[in-house]
Amino acid sequence: MSIEDKLYMQMALDLAARAMGRTSPNPMVGAVVVKDNRVVGQGYHARAGTPHAEIHALREAGELAGGATLYVTLEPCCHHGRTGPCTEAVIQARVSRVVVAMTDPNPLVAGQGIQKLKDAGIAVTSGVLESDACRLNEVFIKYITTRLPYVVLKTAMSMDGKIATVRGESQWITGTAARAYVHQLRDRYDAILVGAGTVLADDPALTTRLPEGGGKDPVRVVLDSQARTPLSARVINQHSEAPTIIVTVPGAPPEQVRALQEAGAQVLEVPGGKDGIDLAVLLQELGQREITSVLVEGGARVNGAFITGHLVDKVYWFIAPKIIGGTSAPGPVGGPGIVHLQDALSIQDINLTRCGEDICVEGYTVKLD
């Protein structure tokens, strides 16, 4: 691949990232039209139901699209969804070459879009900055191929691995910069999940509060097998477009379930599991609701259940330069644990970031290609 191809594809990736957290259940896509080594059109997909990136870029280019090169971060679609096929628009614009970062993992496309362009006589180059494009759309890739949400576990602990003192005090282990970064994560992912114990102990709002204002509130998901969430809890009583889902099991007190529903919460009943709720079934249910990603901000028990169940795709692990101590002070992961070190969960593709005085370890439970 040429230096020019990399340069313009990076521009397209940067455009795509502008819609971070806004396109679900669609991918983030950016497009750039180049003619005579000059950008004549650009655009990105802003949200589901709106024109795709290619359409924005081609409209801006107008007649200059004829004979130009189109750089797009994802293979152009060739099927009718909420919008028409982008391949038809590309062909009609008389583009001479299309450079694609990655093939669309959607089974409805999966190489067919590229083939349609080739059949129309358009030269196609694929795989330019492919790994960057896959990383950008890691949520979409999992969801469109499995119909399961991408699960991200976020936790914060002291240097000696404690998430609270021996008396349960946990606010705040990390500093203001780390907490601000967590709100950026909430703005990025579709849902945030906690256990009923967190709601009862801390009464969190579970909303997005960015320093510059605005932000998108995630869907609030509370694991509450016995419907113990108080009707006065902030997860229920606040002005937010995002719903609150209380997850219970069969046999939860019907009067409390009814009261939660009347208070405005959605109640989702799933089968019980070893840790109170069958998390695998829950993720299937959330996927059916087009919730493509879940940010887990639970305590030790919830974290342990997700890790033991091999349900976590990515972690954000904040470490504060503090030593709490105490044999009985809780750590970030509960559950039965492992017996042999060879069975420990390995974190791959690690990235370390300074957040003020704290360190964030970002990594994946499965090594990326």
Short mmCIF file of C-alpha atoms in Angstrom, two decimals, residues 26-367:
data_model
loop_
_atom_site.label_atom_id
_atom_site.label_comp_id
_atom_site.label_asym_id
_atom_site.label_seq_id
_atom_site.Cartn_x
_atom_site.Cartn_y
_atom_site.Cartn_z
CA ASN A 26 -24.36 0.26 13.01
CA PRO A 27 -20.58 0.55 12.64
CA MET A 28 -18.57 3.75 12.62
CA VAL A 29 -17.57 4.54 9.04
CA GLY A 30 -15.65 7.39 7.45
CA ALA A 31 -15.10 8.19 3.77
CA VAL A 32 -12.85 10.52 1.78
CA VAL A 33 -12.99 11.29 -1.96
CA VAL A 34 -9.66 12.23 -3.52
CA LYS A 35 -9.02 13.56 -7.03
CA ASP A 36 -5.67 14.74 -8.37
CA ASN A 37 -4.24 14.30 -4.86
CA ARG A 38 -6.80 16.71 -3.41
CA VAL A 39 -9.65 15.93 -1.03
CA VAL A 40 -12.88 16.91 -2.76
CA GLY A 41 -15.39 15.22 -0.47
CA GLN A 42 -15.56 13.67 2.99
CA GLY A 43 -18.10 12.45 5.47
CA TYR A 44 -18.94 9.95 8.19
CA HIS A 45 -21.91 7.96 9.39
CA ALA A 46 -23.44 9.96 12.24
CA ARG A 47 -26.11 7.57 13.55
CA ALA A 48 -28.30 4.65 12.52
CA GLY A 49 -30.96 5.61 10.00
CA THR A 50 -28.99 8.53 8.54
CA PRO A 51 -26.97 8.49 5.28
CA HIS A 52 -23.82 6.41 5.27
CA ALA A 53 -20.34 7.91 5.08
CA GLU A 54 -19.96 7.25 1.36
CA ILE A 55 -23.15 9.18 0.58
CA HIS A 56 -21.99 12.24 2.52
CA ALA A 57 -18.57 12.19 0.84
CA LEU A 58 -19.94 11.69 -2.68
CA ARG A 59 -22.52 14.44 -2.22
CA GLU A 60 -19.82 16.86 -1.14
CA ALA A 61 -17.63 15.86 -4.08
CA GLY A 62 -20.43 16.25 -6.61
CA GLU A 63 -19.27 15.94 -10.22
CA LEU A 64 -15.65 15.81 -9.05
CA ALA A 65 -16.32 12.23 -7.87
CA GLY A 66 -16.09 11.09 -11.49
CA GLY A 67 -12.71 9.43 -11.96
CA ALA A 68 -11.78 9.98 -8.30
CA THR A 69 -10.65 7.55 -5.60
CA LEU A 70 -12.96 6.80 -2.69
CA TYR A 71 -11.36 5.83 0.62
CA VAL A 72 -13.78 4.13 3.02
CA THR A 73 -13.08 2.43 6.34
CA LEU A 74 -15.61 -0.38 5.78
CA GLU A 75 -16.70 -2.21 2.65
CA PRO A 76 -19.65 -0.35 1.06
CA CYS A 77 -22.97 -2.05 1.74
CA CYS A 78 -24.86 -3.72 -1.09
CA HIS A 79 -28.21 -4.42 0.57
CA HIS A 80 -31.31 -2.45 1.45
CA GLY A 81 -31.55 -1.64 5.16
CA ARG A 82 -32.68 1.63 6.69
CA THR A 83 -30.93 3.26 3.73
CA GLY A 84 -30.18 2.15 0.16
CA PRO A 85 -27.07 0.27 -1.00
CA CYS A 86 -23.95 2.41 -1.05
CA THR A 87 -22.48 0.36 -3.90
CA GLU A 88 -25.12 1.75 -6.27
CA ALA A 89 -24.27 5.32 -5.27
CA VAL A 90 -20.55 4.68 -5.75
CA ILE A 91 -21.11 3.18 -9.21
CA GLN A 92 -23.44 6.01 -10.27
CA ALA A 93 -20.86 8.58 -9.13
CA ARG A 94 -18.42 7.05 -11.68
CA VAL A 95 -15.66 6.63 -9.09
CA SER A 96 -12.67 4.93 -10.72
CA ARG A 97 -11.09 3.34 -7.62
CA VAL A 98 -12.22 2.38 -4.14
CA VAL A 99 -9.82 1.76 -1.25
CA VAL A 100 -11.33 -0.23 1.62
CA ALA A 101 -9.86 -0.75 5.09
CA MET A 102 -11.79 -3.90 6.00
CA THR A 103 -14.40 -6.27 4.64
CA ASP A 104 -17.81 -5.90 6.26
CA PRO A 105 -18.35 -8.79 8.72
CA ASN A 106 -22.11 -8.45 8.27
CA PRO A 107 -23.24 -11.69 6.56
CA LEU A 108 -25.52 -9.58 4.33
CA VAL A 109 -22.41 -7.96 2.83
CA ALA A 110 -19.24 -9.98 3.59
CA GLY A 111 -17.37 -9.29 0.35
CA GLN A 112 -20.40 -8.90 -1.89
CA GLY A 113 -20.10 -5.12 -1.89
CA ILE A 114 -16.52 -5.27 -3.09
CA GLN A 115 -17.48 -7.78 -5.77
CA LYS A 116 -20.28 -5.53 -7.07
CA LEU A 117 -17.81 -2.68 -7.43
CA LYS A 118 -15.36 -4.90 -9.30
CA ASP A 119 -18.14 -6.18 -11.56
CA ALA A 120 -18.88 -2.54 -12.44
CA GLY A 121 -15.28 -2.05 -13.56
CA ILE A 122 -14.11 -0.17 -10.47
CA ALA A 123 -10.62 -0.99 -9.18
CA VAL A 124 -10.70 -2.03 -5.52
CA THR A 125 -7.85 -2.13 -3.01
CA SER A 126 -8.64 -3.63 0.38
CA GLY A 127 -6.82 -4.12 3.67
CA VAL A 128 -5.37 -0.61 4.04
CA LEU A 129 -4.99 0.06 7.80
CA GLU A 130 -7.20 -2.97 8.37
CA SER A 131 -6.13 -3.60 11.98
CA ASP A 132 -6.92 0.03 12.91
CA ALA A 133 -10.34 -0.28 11.30
CA CYS A 134 -11.05 -3.52 13.17
CA ARG A 135 -10.03 -1.95 16.47
CA LEU A 136 -12.29 1.03 15.82
CA ASN A 137 -15.28 -1.23 15.19
CA GLU A 138 -14.52 -4.02 17.66
CA VAL A 139 -18.00 -3.65 19.18
CA PHE A 140 -19.75 -3.91 15.82
CA ILE A 141 -17.67 -6.89 14.71
CA LYS A 142 -18.67 -8.98 17.71
CA TYR A 143 -22.30 -7.93 17.67
CA ILE A 144 -22.94 -8.45 13.96
CA THR A 145 -21.30 -11.89 13.97
CA THR A 146 -22.72 -13.23 17.27
CA ARG A 147 -25.66 -10.94 18.10
CA LEU A 148 -24.13 -10.64 21.56
CA PRO A 149 -23.02 -7.39 23.20
CA TYR A 150 -19.35 -6.55 23.50
CA VAL A 151 -18.56 -6.74 27.24
CA VAL A 152 -16.14 -4.26 28.78
CA LEU A 153 -15.20 -4.58 32.45
CA LYS A 154 -14.10 -1.44 34.25
CA THR A 155 -12.76 -1.48 37.78
CA ALA A 156 -10.56 0.64 40.03
CA MET A 157 -8.29 -0.55 42.80
CA SER A 158 -5.43 0.51 45.02
CA MET A 159 -1.85 -0.61 44.42
CA ASP A 160 -2.40 -3.48 46.82
CA GLY A 161 -5.49 -4.66 44.95
CA LYS A 162 -8.30 -3.30 47.13
CA ILE A 163 -11.55 -1.74 45.92
CA ALA A 164 -12.70 -0.64 49.39
CA THR A 165 -11.57 -0.42 52.99
CA VAL A 166 -12.35 -3.06 55.61
CA ARG A 167 -15.53 -1.09 56.38
CA GLY A 168 -16.60 -0.85 52.76
CA GLU A 169 -15.59 2.75 52.02
CA SER A 170 -14.82 3.00 48.30
CA GLN A 171 -15.35 6.61 47.20
CA TRP A 172 -13.01 7.66 45.82
CA ILE A 173 -10.09 5.34 45.16
CA THR A 174 -9.13 7.04 41.89
CA GLY A 175 -8.72 10.75 41.21
CA THR A 176 -10.78 13.21 39.20
CA ALA A 177 -9.00 12.55 35.88
CA ALA A 178 -9.70 8.81 36.03
CA ARG A 179 -13.33 9.40 36.96
CA ALA A 180 -13.70 11.83 34.06
CA TYR A 181 -12.31 9.17 31.71
CA VAL A 182 -14.90 6.69 32.97
CA HIS A 183 -17.63 9.11 31.90
CA GLN A 184 -16.11 9.13 28.41
CA LEU A 185 -16.46 5.34 28.45
CA ARG A 186 -20.10 5.62 29.51
CA ASP A 187 -20.65 7.97 26.59
CA ARG A 188 -19.09 5.38 24.25
CA TYR A 189 -20.94 2.19 25.19
CA ASP A 190 -24.63 1.31 24.91
CA ALA A 191 -25.28 0.10 28.45
CA ILE A 192 -23.78 0.19 31.93
CA LEU A 193 -24.28 -2.73 34.30
CA VAL A 194 -24.03 -2.97 38.09
CA GLY A 195 -25.32 -5.26 40.80
CA ALA A 196 -28.07 -4.46 43.27
CA GLY A 197 -25.44 -4.29 46.01
CA THR A 198 -23.84 -1.27 44.33
CA VAL A 199 -27.20 0.46 44.05
CA LEU A 200 -28.03 -0.23 47.69
CA ALA A 201 -24.60 0.84 48.97
CA ASP A 202 -23.81 3.87 46.77
CA ASP A 203 -27.08 4.92 45.08
CA PRO A 204 -25.21 5.80 41.85
CA ALA A 205 -26.82 7.81 39.05
CA LEU A 206 -25.09 5.77 36.30
CA THR A 207 -25.34 8.67 33.87
CA THR A 208 -22.74 10.34 31.65
CA ARG A 209 -21.35 13.63 32.93
CA LEU A 210 -18.71 15.07 30.64
CA PRO A 211 -16.69 18.16 31.65
CA GLU A 212 -17.92 20.06 28.58
CA GLY A 213 -21.50 18.94 29.17
CA GLY A 214 -23.72 16.84 26.98
CA GLY A 215 -22.94 13.19 26.49
CA LYS A 216 -25.12 10.15 25.95
CA ASP A 217 -26.49 8.28 28.94
CA PRO A 218 -26.10 4.52 28.65
CA VAL A 219 -28.98 2.14 29.27
CA ARG A 220 -28.77 1.30 32.98
CA VAL A 221 -28.85 -2.43 33.75
CA VAL A 222 -29.13 -3.56 37.39
CA LEU A 223 -28.67 -7.21 38.36
CA ASP A 224 -31.32 -7.54 41.06
CA SER A 225 -32.62 -11.11 41.30
CA GLN A 226 -35.02 -10.30 44.15
CA ALA A 227 -36.11 -6.83 42.95
CA ARG A 228 -34.59 -5.07 45.96
CA THR A 229 -33.84 -1.79 44.17
CA PRO A 230 -35.49 1.02 46.19
CA LEU A 231 -38.11 3.06 44.37
CA SER A 232 -36.19 6.14 45.52
CA ALA A 233 -32.94 5.00 43.85
CA ARG A 234 -31.32 7.47 41.47
CA VAL A 235 -31.13 4.87 38.70
CA ILE A 236 -34.93 5.14 38.54
CA ASN A 237 -35.57 8.75 39.51
CA GLN A 238 -33.77 11.02 37.08
CA HIS A 239 -34.27 12.89 33.85
CA SER A 240 -32.68 10.71 31.21
CA GLU A 241 -33.69 9.40 27.82
CA ALA A 242 -31.99 6.09 28.57
CA PRO A 243 -34.15 3.45 30.29
CA THR A 244 -33.31 1.50 33.42
CA ILE A 245 -33.60 -2.28 33.19
CA ILE A 246 -33.94 -4.23 36.44
CA VAL A 247 -32.94 -7.85 35.85
CA THR A 248 -34.72 -10.37 38.06
CA VAL A 249 -35.24 -14.12 38.16
CA PRO A 250 -38.46 -16.16 38.29
CA GLY A 251 -39.83 -16.01 41.79
CA ALA A 252 -38.88 -12.40 42.50
CA PRO A 253 -41.52 -10.77 44.75
CA PRO A 254 -44.31 -9.81 42.29
CA GLU A 255 -45.41 -6.76 44.30
CA GLN A 256 -41.89 -5.32 44.20
CA VAL A 257 -41.59 -6.08 40.48
CA ARG A 258 -44.88 -4.31 39.84
CA ALA A 259 -43.82 -1.31 41.93
CA LEU A 260 -40.58 -0.97 39.97
CA GLN A 261 -42.49 -1.09 36.69
CA GLU A 262 -44.95 1.53 37.89
CA ALA A 263 -41.99 3.72 38.89
CA GLY A 264 -40.79 3.66 35.28
CA ALA A 265 -38.22 0.87 35.27
CA GLN A 266 -38.26 -1.98 32.78
CA VAL A 267 -38.11 -5.39 34.45
CA LEU A 268 -36.40 -8.20 32.56
CA GLU A 269 -36.79 -11.72 33.93
CA VAL A 270 -34.08 -14.23 33.06
CA PRO A 271 -33.30 -17.68 34.44
CA GLY A 272 -31.30 -17.98 37.64
CA GLY A 273 -27.68 -19.08 37.58
CA LYS A 274 -24.96 -20.04 40.05
CA ASP A 275 -24.46 -16.38 40.94
CA GLY A 276 -28.12 -15.44 41.00
CA ILE A 277 -28.68 -14.56 37.33
CA ASP A 278 -27.68 -16.46 34.19
CA LEU A 279 -25.45 -13.82 32.63
CA ALA A 280 -25.08 -15.63 29.30
CA VAL A 281 -28.86 -15.59 28.83
CA LEU A 282 -28.97 -11.95 29.92
CA LEU A 283 -26.46 -10.98 27.25
CA GLN A 284 -28.56 -12.79 24.64
CA GLU A 285 -31.61 -10.81 25.77
CA LEU A 286 -29.72 -7.50 25.64
CA GLY A 287 -28.44 -8.35 22.16
CA GLN A 288 -32.00 -8.93 20.98
CA ARG A 289 -32.74 -5.37 22.16
CA GLU A 290 -29.91 -4.11 19.91
CA ILE A 291 -27.72 -3.28 22.88
CA THR A 292 -24.35 -3.88 21.24
CA SER A 293 -22.02 -3.13 24.16
CA VAL A 294 -22.11 -3.33 27.96
CA LEU A 295 -19.80 -1.54 30.38
CA VAL A 296 -19.64 -3.57 33.60
CA GLU A 297 -19.00 -1.38 36.65
CA GLY A 298 -19.84 -3.96 39.28
CA GLY A 299 -18.32 -4.95 42.56
CA ALA A 300 -16.24 -8.04 43.27
CA ARG A 301 -19.16 -10.48 42.97
CA VAL A 302 -20.41 -9.17 39.63
CA ASN A 303 -16.88 -8.88 38.21
CA GLY A 304 -16.11 -12.41 39.34
CA ALA A 305 -19.26 -13.78 37.72
CA PHE A 306 -18.46 -12.20 34.35
CA ILE A 307 -14.83 -13.35 34.44
CA THR A 308 -15.63 -16.86 35.63
CA GLY A 309 -18.23 -17.12 32.88
CA HIS A 310 -15.64 -16.09 30.24
CA LEU A 311 -17.94 -13.26 29.18
CA VAL A 312 -15.50 -10.31 29.20
CA ASP A 313 -13.97 -9.02 25.96
CA LYS A 314 -12.03 -6.01 27.20
CA VAL A 315 -10.92 -4.42 30.48
CA TYR A 316 -10.16 -0.94 31.76
CA TRP A 317 -8.31 -1.50 35.01
CA PHE A 318 -7.53 1.67 36.96
CA ILE A 319 -4.75 1.53 39.57
CA ALA A 320 -4.48 4.31 42.15
CA PRO A 321 -1.18 5.07 43.93
CA LYS A 322 -2.66 4.18 47.31
CA ILE A 323 -2.17 1.32 49.74
CA ILE A 324 -5.30 0.41 51.70
CA GLY A 325 -4.32 -2.82 53.43
CA GLY A 326 -6.50 -5.11 55.47
CA THR A 327 -6.89 -8.85 55.01
CA SER A 328 -10.68 -8.54 54.83
CA ALA A 329 -10.72 -5.52 52.50
CA PRO A 330 -12.27 -6.66 49.20
CA GLY A 331 -10.44 -7.05 45.91
CA PRO A 332 -11.88 -6.33 42.45
CA VAL A 333 -12.73 -9.94 41.52
CA GLY A 334 -14.73 -12.32 43.66
CA GLY A 335 -16.04 -15.78 42.96
CA PRO A 336 -14.40 -19.17 43.53
CA GLY A 337 -11.09 -18.20 41.90
CA ILE A 338 -8.65 -20.60 40.29
CA VAL A 339 -6.38 -23.28 41.68
CA HIS A 340 -3.58 -23.25 39.11
CA LEU A 341 -1.86 -20.15 37.73
CA GLN A 342 -1.98 -21.62 34.24
CA ASP A 343 -5.75 -21.12 34.39
CA ALA A 344 -5.47 -17.38 35.08
CA LEU A 345 -7.14 -15.03 32.60
CA SER A 346 -4.43 -13.42 30.49
CA ILE A 347 -4.85 -9.87 29.23
CA GLN A 348 -3.48 -9.18 25.75
CA ASP A 349 -2.65 -6.11 23.62
CA ILE A 350 -2.13 -3.97 26.68
CA ASN A 351 -2.09 -0.19 26.56
CA LEU A 352 -1.08 1.90 29.59
CA THR A 353 -2.45 5.42 30.04
CA ARG A 354 -1.81 8.01 32.74
CA CYS A 355 -5.00 9.54 34.10
CA GLY A 356 -3.77 12.23 36.42
CA GLU A 357 -2.11 10.39 39.30
CA ASP A 358 -3.66 7.05 38.32
CA ILE A 359 -2.77 4.44 35.70
CA CYS A 360 -5.29 2.79 33.38
CA VAL A 361 -4.48 -0.66 32.01
CA GLU A 362 -6.52 -1.26 28.84
CA GLY A 363 -6.41 -4.73 27.37
CA TYR A 364 -8.26 -7.62 25.79
CA THR A 365 -9.08 -11.12 26.98
CA VAL A 366 -8.55 -12.43 23.45
CA LYS A 367 -5.54 -11.45 21.38
#
